[in-house]
PDB file of C-alpha atoms in Angstrom:
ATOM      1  CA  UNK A   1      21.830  -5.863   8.787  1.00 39.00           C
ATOM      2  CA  UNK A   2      21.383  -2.154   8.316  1.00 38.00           C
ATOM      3  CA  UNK A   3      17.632  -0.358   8.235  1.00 40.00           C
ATOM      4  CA  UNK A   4      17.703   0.861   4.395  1.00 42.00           C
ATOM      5  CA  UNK A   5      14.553   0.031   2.990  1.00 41.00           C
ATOM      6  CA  UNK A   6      14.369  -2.257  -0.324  1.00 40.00           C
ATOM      7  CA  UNK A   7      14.043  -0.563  -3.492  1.00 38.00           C
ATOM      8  CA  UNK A   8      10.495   0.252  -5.100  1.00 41.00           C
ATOM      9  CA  UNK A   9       8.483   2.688  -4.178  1.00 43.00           C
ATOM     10  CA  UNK A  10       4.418   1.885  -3.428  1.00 42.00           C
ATOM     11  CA  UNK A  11       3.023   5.105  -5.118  1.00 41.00           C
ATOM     12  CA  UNK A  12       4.739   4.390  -8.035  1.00 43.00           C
ATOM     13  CA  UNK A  13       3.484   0.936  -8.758  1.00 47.00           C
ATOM     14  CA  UNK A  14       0.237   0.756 -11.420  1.00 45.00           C
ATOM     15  CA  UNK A  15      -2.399   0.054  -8.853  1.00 48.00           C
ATOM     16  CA  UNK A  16      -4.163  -3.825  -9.111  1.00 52.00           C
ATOM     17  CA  UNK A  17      -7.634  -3.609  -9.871  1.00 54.00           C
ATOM     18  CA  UNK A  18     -10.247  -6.045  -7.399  1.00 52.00           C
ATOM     19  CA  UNK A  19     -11.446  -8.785  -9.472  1.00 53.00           C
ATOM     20  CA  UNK A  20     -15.986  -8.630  -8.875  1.00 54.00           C
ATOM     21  CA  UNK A  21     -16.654 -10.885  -6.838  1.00 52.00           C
ATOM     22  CA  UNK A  22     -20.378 -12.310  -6.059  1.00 56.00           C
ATOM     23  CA  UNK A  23     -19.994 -14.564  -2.938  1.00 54.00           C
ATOM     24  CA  UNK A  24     -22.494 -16.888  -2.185  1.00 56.00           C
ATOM     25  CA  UNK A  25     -23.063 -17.819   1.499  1.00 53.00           C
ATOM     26  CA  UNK A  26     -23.197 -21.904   1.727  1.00 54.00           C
ATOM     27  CA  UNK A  27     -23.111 -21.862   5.289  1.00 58.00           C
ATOM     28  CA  UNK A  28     -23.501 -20.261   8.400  1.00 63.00           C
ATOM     29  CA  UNK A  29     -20.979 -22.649  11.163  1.00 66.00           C
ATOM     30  CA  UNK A  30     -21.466 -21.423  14.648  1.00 62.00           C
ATOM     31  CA  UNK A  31     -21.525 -22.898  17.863  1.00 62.00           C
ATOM     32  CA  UNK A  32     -22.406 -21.947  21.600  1.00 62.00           C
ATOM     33  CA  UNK A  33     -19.949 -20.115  23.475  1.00 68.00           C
ATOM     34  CA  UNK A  34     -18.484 -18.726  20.564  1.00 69.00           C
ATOM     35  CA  UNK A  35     -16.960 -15.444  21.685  1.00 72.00           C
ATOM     36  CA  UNK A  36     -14.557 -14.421  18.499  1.00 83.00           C
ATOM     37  CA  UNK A  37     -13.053 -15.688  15.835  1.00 86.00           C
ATOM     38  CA  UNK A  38      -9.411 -15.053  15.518  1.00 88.00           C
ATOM     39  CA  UNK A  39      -8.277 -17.381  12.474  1.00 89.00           C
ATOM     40  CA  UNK A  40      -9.614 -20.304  10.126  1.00 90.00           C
ATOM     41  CA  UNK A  41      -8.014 -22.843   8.247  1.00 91.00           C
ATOM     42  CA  UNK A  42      -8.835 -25.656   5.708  1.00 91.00           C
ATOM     43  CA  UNK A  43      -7.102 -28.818   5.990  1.00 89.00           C
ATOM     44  CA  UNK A  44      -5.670 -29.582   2.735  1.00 84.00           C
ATOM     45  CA  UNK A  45      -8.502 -31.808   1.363  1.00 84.00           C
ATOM     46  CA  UNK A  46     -10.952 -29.010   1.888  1.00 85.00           C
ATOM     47  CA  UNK A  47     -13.443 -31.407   3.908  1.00 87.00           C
ATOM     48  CA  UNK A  48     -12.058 -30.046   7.782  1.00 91.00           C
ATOM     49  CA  UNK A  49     -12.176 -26.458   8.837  1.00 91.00           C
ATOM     50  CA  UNK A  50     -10.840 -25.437  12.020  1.00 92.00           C
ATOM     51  CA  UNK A  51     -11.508 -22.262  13.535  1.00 91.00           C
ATOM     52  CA  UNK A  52      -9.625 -20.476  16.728  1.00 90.00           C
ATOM     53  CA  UNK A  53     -11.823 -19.060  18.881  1.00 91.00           C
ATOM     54  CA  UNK A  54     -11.382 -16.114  22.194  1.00 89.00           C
ATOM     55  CA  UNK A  55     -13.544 -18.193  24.100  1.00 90.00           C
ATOM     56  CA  UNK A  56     -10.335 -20.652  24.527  1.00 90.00           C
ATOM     57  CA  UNK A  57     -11.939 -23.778  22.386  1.00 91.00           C
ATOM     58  CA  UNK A  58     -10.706 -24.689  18.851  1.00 91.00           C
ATOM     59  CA  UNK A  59     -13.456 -25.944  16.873  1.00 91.00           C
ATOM     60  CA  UNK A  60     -13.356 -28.646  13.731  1.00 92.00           C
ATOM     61  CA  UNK A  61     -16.118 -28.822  11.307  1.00 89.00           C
ATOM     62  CA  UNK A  62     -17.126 -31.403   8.806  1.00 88.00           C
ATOM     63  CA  UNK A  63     -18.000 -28.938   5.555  1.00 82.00           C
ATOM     64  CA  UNK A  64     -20.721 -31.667   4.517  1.00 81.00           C
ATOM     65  CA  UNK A  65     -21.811 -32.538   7.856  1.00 75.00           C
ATOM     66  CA  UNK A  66     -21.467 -29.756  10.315  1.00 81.00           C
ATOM     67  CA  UNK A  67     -19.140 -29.496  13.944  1.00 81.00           C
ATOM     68  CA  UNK A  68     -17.395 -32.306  14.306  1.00 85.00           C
ATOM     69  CA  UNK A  69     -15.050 -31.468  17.689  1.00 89.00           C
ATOM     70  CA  UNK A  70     -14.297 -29.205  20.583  1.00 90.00           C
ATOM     71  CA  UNK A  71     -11.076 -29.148  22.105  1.00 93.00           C
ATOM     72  CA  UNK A  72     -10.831 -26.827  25.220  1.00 91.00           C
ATOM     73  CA  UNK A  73      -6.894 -25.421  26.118  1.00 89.00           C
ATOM     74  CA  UNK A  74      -6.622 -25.919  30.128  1.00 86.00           C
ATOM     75  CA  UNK A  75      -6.170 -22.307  31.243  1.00 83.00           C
ATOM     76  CA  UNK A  76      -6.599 -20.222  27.981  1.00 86.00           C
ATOM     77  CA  UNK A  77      -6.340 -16.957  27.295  1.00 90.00           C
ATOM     78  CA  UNK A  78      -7.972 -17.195  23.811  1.00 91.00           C
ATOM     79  CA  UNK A  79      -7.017 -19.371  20.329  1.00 93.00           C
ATOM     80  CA  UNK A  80      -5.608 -16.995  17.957  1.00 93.00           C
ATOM     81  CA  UNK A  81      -3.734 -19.657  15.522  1.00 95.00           C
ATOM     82  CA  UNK A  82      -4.690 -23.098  13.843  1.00 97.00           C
ATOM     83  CA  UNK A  83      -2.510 -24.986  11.573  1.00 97.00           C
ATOM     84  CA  UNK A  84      -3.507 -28.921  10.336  1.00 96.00           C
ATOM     85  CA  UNK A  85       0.052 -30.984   9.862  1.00 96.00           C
ATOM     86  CA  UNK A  86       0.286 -31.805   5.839  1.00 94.00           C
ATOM     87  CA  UNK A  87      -1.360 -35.540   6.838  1.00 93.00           C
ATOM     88  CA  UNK A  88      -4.751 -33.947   8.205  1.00 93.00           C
ATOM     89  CA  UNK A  89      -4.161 -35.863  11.268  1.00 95.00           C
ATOM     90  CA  UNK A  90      -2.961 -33.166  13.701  1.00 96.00           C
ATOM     91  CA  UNK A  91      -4.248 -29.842  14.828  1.00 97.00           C
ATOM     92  CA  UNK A  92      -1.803 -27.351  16.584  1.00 97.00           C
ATOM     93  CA  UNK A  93      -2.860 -24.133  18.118  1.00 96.00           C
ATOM     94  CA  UNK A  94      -1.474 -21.225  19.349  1.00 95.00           C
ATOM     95  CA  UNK A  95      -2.993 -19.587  22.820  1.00 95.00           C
ATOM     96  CA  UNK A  96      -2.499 -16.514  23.973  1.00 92.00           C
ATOM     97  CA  UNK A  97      -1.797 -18.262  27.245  1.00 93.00           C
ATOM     98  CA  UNK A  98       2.022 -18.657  25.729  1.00 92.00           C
ATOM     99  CA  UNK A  99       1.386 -22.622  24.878  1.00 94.00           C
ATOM    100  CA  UNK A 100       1.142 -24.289  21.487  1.00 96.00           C
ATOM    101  CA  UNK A 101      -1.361 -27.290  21.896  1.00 96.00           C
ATOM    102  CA  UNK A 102      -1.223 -29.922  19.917  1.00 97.00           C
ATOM    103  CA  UNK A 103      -4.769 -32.355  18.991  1.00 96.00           C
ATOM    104  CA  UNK A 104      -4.329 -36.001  17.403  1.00 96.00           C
ATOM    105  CA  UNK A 105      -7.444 -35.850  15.454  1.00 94.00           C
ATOM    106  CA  UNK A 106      -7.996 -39.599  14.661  1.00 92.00           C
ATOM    107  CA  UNK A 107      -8.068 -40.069  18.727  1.00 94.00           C
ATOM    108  CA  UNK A 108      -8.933 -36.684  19.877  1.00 93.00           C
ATOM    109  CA  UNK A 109      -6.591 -36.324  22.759  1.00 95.00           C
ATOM    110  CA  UNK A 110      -4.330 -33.826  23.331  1.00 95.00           C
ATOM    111  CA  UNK A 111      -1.379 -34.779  21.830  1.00 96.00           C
ATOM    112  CA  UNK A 112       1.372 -32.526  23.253  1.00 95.00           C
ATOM    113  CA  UNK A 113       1.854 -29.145  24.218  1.00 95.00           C
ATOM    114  CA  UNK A 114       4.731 -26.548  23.477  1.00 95.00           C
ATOM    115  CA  UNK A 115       5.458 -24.390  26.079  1.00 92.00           C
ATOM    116  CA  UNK A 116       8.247 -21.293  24.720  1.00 89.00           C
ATOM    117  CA  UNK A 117      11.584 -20.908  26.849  1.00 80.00           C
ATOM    118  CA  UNK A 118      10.066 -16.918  27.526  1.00 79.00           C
ATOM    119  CA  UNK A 119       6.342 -15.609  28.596  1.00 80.00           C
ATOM    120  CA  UNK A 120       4.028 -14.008  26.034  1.00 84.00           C
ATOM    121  CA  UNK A 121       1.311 -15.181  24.046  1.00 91.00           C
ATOM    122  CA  UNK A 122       2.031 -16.827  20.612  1.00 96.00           C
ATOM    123  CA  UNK A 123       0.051 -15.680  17.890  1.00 96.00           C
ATOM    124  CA  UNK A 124       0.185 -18.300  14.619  1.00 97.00           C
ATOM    125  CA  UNK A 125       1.526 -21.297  13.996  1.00 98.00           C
ATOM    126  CA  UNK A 126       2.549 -23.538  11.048  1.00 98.00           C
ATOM    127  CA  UNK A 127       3.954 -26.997  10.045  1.00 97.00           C
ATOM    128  CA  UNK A 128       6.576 -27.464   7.757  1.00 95.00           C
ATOM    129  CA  UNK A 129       6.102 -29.355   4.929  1.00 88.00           C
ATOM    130  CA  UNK A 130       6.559 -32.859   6.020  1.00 91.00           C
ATOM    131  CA  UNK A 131       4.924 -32.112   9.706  1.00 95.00           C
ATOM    132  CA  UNK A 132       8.490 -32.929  11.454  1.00 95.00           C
ATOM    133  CA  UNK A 133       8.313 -29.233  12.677  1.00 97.00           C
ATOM    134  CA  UNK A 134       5.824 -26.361  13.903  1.00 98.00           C
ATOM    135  CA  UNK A 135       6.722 -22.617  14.169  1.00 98.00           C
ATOM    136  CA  UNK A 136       5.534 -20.745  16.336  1.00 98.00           C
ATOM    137  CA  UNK A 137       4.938 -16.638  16.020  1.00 97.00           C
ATOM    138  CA  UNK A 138       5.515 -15.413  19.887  1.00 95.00           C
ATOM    139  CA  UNK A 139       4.366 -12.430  21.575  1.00 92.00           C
ATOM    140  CA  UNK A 140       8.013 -11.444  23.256  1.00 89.00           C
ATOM    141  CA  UNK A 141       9.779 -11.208  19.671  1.00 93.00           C
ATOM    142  CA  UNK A 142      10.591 -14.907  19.099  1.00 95.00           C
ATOM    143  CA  UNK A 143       9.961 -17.511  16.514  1.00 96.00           C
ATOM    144  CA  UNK A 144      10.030 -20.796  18.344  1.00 97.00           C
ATOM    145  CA  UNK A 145      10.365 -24.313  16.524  1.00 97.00           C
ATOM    146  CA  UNK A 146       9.641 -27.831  17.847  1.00 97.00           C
ATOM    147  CA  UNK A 147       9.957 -30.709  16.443  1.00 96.00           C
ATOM    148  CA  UNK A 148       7.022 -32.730  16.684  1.00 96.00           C
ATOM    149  CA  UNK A 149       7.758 -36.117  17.044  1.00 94.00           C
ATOM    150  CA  UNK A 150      10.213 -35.455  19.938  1.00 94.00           C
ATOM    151  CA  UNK A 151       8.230 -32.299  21.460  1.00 94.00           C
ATOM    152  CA  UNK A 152      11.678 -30.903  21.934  1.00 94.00           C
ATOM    153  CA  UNK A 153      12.611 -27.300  21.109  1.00 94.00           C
ATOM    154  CA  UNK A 154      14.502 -27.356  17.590  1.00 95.00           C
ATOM    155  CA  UNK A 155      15.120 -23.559  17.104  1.00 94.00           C
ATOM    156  CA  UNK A 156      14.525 -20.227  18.224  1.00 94.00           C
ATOM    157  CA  UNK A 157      15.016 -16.761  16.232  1.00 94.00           C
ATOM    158  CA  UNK A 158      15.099 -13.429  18.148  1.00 91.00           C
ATOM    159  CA  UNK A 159      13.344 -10.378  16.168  1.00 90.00           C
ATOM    160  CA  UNK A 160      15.558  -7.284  16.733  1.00 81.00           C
ATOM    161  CA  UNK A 161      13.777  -4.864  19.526  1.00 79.00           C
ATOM    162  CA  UNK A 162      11.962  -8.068  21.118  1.00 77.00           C
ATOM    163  CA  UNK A 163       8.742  -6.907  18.945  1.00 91.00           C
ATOM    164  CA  UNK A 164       5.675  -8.789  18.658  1.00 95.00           C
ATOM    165  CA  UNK A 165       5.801 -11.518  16.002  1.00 97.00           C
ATOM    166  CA  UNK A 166       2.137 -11.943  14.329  1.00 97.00           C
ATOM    167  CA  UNK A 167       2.418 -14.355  11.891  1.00 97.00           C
ATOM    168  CA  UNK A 168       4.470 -17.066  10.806  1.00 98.00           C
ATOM    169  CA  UNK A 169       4.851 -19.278   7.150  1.00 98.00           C
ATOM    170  CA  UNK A 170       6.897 -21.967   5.825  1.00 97.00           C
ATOM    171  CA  UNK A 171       6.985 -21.412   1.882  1.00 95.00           C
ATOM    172  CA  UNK A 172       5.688 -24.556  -0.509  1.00 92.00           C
ATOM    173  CA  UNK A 173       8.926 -26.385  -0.570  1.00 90.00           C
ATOM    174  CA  UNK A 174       9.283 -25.900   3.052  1.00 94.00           C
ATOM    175  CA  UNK A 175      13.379 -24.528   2.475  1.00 95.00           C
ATOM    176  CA  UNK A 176      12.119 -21.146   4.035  1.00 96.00           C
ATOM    177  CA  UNK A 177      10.231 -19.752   6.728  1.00 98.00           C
ATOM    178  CA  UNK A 178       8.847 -16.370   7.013  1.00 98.00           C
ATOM    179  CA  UNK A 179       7.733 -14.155   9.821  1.00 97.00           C
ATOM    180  CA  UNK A 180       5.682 -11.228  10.029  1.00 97.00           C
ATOM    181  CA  UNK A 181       6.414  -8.934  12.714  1.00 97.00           C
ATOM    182  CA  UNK A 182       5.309  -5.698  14.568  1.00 96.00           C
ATOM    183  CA  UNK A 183       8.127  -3.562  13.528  1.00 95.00           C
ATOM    184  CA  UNK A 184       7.288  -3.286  10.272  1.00 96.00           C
ATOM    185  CA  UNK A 185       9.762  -6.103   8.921  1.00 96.00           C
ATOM    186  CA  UNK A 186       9.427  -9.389   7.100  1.00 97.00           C
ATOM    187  CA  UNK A 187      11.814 -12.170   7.894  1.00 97.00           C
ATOM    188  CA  UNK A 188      13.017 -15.277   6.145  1.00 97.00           C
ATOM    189  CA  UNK A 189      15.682 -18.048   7.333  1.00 96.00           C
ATOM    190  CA  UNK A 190      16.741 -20.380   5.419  1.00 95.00           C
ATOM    191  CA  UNK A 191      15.727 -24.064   6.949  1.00 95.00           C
ATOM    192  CA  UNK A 192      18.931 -25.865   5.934  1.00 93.00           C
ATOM    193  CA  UNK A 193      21.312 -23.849   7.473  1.00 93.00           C
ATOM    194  CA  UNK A 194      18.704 -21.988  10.082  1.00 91.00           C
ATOM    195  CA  UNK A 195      20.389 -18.314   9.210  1.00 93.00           C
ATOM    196  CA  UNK A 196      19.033 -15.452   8.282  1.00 93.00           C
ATOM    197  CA  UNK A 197      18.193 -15.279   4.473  1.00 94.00           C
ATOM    198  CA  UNK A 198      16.548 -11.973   4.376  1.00 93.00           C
ATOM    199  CA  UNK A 199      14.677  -8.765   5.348  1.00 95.00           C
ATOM    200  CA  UNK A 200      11.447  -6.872   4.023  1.00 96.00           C
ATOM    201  CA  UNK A 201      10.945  -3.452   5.471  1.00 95.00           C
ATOM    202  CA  UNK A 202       6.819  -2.695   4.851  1.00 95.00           C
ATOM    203  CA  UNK A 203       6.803   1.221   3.728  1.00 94.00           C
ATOM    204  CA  UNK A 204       5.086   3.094   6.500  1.00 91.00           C
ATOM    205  CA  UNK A 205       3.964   0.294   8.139  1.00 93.00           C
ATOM    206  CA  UNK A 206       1.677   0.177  11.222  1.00 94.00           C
ATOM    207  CA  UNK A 207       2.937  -3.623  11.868  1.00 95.00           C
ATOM    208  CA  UNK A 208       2.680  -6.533   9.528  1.00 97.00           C
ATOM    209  CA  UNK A 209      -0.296  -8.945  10.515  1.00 96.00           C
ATOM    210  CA  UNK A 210       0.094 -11.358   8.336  1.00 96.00           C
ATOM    211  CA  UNK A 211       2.573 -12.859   5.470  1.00 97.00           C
ATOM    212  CA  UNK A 212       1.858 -15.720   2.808  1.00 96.00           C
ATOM    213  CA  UNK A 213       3.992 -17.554  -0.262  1.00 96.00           C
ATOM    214  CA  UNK A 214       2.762 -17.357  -3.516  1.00 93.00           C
ATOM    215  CA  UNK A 215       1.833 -21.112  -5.109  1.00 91.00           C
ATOM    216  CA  UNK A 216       5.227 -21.115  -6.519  1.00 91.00           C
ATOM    217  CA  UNK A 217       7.358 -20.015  -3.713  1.00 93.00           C
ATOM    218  CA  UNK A 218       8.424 -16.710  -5.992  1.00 94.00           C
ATOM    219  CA  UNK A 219       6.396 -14.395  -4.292  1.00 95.00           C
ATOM    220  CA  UNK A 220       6.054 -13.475  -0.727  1.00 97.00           C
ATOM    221  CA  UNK A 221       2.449 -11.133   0.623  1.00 96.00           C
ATOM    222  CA  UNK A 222       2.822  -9.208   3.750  1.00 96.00           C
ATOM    223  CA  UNK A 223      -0.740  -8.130   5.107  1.00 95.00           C
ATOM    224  CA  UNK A 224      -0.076  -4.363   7.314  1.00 95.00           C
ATOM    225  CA  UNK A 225      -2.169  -2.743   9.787  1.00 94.00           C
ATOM    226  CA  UNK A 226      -1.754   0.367   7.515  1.00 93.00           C
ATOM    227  CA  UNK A 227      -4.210  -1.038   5.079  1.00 92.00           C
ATOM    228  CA  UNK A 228      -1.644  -2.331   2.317  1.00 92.00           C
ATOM    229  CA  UNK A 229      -1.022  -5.963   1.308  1.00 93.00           C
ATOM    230  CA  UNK A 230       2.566  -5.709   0.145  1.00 95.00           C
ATOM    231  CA  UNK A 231       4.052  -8.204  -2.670  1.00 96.00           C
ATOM    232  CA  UNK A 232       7.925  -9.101  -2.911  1.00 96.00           C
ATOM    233  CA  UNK A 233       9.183 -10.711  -5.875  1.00 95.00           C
ATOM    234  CA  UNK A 234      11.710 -13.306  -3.877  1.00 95.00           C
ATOM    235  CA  UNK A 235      13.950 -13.342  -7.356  1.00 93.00           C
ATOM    236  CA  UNK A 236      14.751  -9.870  -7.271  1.00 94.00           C
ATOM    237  CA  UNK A 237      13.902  -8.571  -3.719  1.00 93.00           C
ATOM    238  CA  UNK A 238      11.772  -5.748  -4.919  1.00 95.00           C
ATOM    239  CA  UNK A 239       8.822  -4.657  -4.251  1.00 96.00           C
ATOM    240  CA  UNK A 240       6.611  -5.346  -6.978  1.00 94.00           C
ATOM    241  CA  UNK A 241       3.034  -4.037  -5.839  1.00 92.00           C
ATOM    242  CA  UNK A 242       0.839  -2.162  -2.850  1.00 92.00           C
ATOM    243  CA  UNK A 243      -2.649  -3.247  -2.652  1.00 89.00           C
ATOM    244  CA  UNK A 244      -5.134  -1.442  -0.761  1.00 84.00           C
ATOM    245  CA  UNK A 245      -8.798  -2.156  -0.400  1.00 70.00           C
ATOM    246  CA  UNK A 246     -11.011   0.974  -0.456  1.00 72.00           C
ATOM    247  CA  UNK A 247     -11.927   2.192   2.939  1.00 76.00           C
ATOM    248  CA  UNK A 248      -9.484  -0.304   4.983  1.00 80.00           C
ATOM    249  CA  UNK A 249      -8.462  -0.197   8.402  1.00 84.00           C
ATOM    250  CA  UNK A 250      -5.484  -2.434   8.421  1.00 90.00           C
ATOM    251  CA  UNK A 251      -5.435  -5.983   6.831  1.00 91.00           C
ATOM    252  CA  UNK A 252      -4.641  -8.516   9.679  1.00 90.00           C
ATOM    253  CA  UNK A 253      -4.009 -11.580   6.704  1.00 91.00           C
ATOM    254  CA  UNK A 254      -3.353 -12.750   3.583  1.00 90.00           C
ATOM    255  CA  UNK A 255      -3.581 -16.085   1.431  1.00 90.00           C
ATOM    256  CA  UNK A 256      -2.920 -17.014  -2.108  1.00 89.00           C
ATOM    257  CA  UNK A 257      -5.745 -18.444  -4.218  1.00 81.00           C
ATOM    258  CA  UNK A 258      -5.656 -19.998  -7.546  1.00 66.00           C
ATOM    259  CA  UNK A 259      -4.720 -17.282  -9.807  1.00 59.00           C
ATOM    260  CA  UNK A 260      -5.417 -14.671  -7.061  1.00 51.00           C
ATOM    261  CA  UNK A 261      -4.845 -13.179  -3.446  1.00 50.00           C
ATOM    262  CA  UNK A 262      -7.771 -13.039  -1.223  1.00 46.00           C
ATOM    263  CA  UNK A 263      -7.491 -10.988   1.923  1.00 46.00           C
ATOM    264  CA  UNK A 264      -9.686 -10.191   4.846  1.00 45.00           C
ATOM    265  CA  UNK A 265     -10.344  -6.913   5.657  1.00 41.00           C
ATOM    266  CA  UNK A 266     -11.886  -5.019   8.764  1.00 43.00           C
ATOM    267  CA  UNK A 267     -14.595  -2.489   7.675  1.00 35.00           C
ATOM    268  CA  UNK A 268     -15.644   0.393   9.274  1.00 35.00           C
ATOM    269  CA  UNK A 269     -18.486  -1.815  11.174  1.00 34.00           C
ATOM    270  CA  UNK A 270     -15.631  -4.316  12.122  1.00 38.00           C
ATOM    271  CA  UNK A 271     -16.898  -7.039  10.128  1.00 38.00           C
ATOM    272  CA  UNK A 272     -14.020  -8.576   7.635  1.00 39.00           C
ATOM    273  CA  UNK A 273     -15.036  -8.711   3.962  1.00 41.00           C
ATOM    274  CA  UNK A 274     -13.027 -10.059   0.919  1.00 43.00           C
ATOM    275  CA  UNK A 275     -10.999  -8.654  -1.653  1.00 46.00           C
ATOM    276  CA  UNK A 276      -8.847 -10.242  -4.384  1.00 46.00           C
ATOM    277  CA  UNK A 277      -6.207  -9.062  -6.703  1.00 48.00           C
ATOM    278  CA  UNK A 278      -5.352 -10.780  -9.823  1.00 47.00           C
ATOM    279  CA  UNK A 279      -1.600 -12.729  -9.546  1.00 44.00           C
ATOM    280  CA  UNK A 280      -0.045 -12.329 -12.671  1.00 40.00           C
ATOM    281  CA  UNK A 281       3.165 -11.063 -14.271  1.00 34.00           C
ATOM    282  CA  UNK A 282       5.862 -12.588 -11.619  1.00 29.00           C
ATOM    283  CA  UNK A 283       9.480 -13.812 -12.296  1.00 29.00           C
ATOM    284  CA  UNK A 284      10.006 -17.729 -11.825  1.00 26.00           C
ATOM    285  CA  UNK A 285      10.844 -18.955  -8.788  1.00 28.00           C
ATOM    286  CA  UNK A 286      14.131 -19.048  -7.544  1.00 30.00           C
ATOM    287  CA  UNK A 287      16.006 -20.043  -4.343  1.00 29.00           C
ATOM    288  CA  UNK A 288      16.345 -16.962  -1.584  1.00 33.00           C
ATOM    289  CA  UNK A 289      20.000 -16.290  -0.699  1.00 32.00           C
ATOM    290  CA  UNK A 290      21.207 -17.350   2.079  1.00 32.00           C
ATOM    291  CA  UNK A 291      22.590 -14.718   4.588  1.00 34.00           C
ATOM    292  CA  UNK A 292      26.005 -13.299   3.086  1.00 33.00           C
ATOM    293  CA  UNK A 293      25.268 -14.741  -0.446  1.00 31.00           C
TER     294      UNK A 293
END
């Protein structure tokens, strides 16, 4: 696959205006020990959060009724992913230690752990739509998958240049699986065949962070240390829109919201704040060719 860069230019697409906001803080969730916190995540009912900390514990709250679990990786080098399976019943986590840790929440044990074929931290993780598999978004330029049931290793992808691989995300039907990478590149393989569907080059990007699916599987976000949220219409393969927050740093993720994008943002005080962009005007979805097609 050559290096051209897909068509559309980001200084030539009409800006997105940020929809006002006025948050309202409903809770303050903290614990002791709690060094930094590298990700969050909501289990799909909205009543567990999980949240990866650097001091090498995941922890689970209960929104209504505060922290609910610890789990503490043997010989951690900090959380920096959390993914619940699509039951709510499992918590994986990726450690910079290189592992991928797997918690049964209905017993709390540990339930397995994932250890890659090569060294380096992993960075994200997520399930694919029926739980049967978890990515994995590695340090050394790999994107591991395991199935879950067997703990076996199902797949591995090599990024060109062994970069850094920040982020990984399987899109709503779970056909597709994206990763977000530190040389400026999106990829996507198709799950049915496990080849290479596509490539999206960020425009003078300082390393995409992070990378989402739109609700619909049409649209793909890619989050960039330059500051930009990029937006790919899947359809067409262009790039539809650049969205910057004023004053950014480099956006390290992105997720879809009904009817909008929210992103966090590092300010200049490096605290993250919030800012959304209306999601509107997007083809229908339709299936990403497969490598070749």
């Amino acid at each position: 696959m050559g290096q051209e860069r897909p068509p559309g230019d980001p200084q030539q697409i009409a800006p997105s205006r940020l929809l006002p906001l006025r948050p309202l803080l409903v809770a303050a969730l903290a614990t002791t020990g709690c060094r930094a916190v590298y990700a969050v995540t909501f289990g799909l009912d909205g009543e567990a959060l999980a949240a990866a900390d650097r001091n090498g514990c995941t922890y689970l709250w209960d929104t209504a009724g505060g922290l609910a679990a610890t789990f503490a990786h043997p010989s951690s080098q900090g959380v920096i992913g959390v993914a619940f399976d699509p039951d709510g019943d499992l918590l994986a986590a990726a450690d910079g230690n290189g592992r991928a840790y797997l918690w049964d929440l209905v017993s709390g044990e540990l339930a397995r752990t994932f250890v890659p074929r090569r060294r380096g931290g992993l960075n994200d993780v997520a399930f694919g739509l029926g739980g049967d598999l978890l990515a994995a978004a590695g340090g050394s330029g790999q994107v591991y998958l395991w199935d879950v049931v067997s703990g076996k290793i199902a797949g591995t992808y090599i990024i060109p240049g062994d970069t850094t691989v920040y982020a990984v995300a399987f899109g709503p039907g779970g056909g597709v699986l994206a990763a977000a990478c530190g040389n400026g590149w999106v990829y996507l393989w198709d799950m049915a065949s496990r080849a290479l569907a596509g490539a999206f080059a960020a425009p003078g990007s300082c390393g995409v962070k992070g990378v989402a699916f739109g609700p619909r599987g049409d649209v793909l976000a890619a989050a960039d240390g330059n500051g930009q949220v990029y937006l790919w219409d899947l359809a067409s393969g262009r790039l539809t829109r650049a969205l910057a927050g004023p004053g950014s740093r480099g956006v390290n993720g992105a997720a879809f919201g009904s009817g909008g994008m929210c992103w966090p943002r590092p300010t200049a005080t490096g605290r993250s704040s919030c800012g959304m962009c209306p999601a509107a005007g997007w083809s229908a979805p339709s299936p990403v060719p497969a490598a070749g097609g």
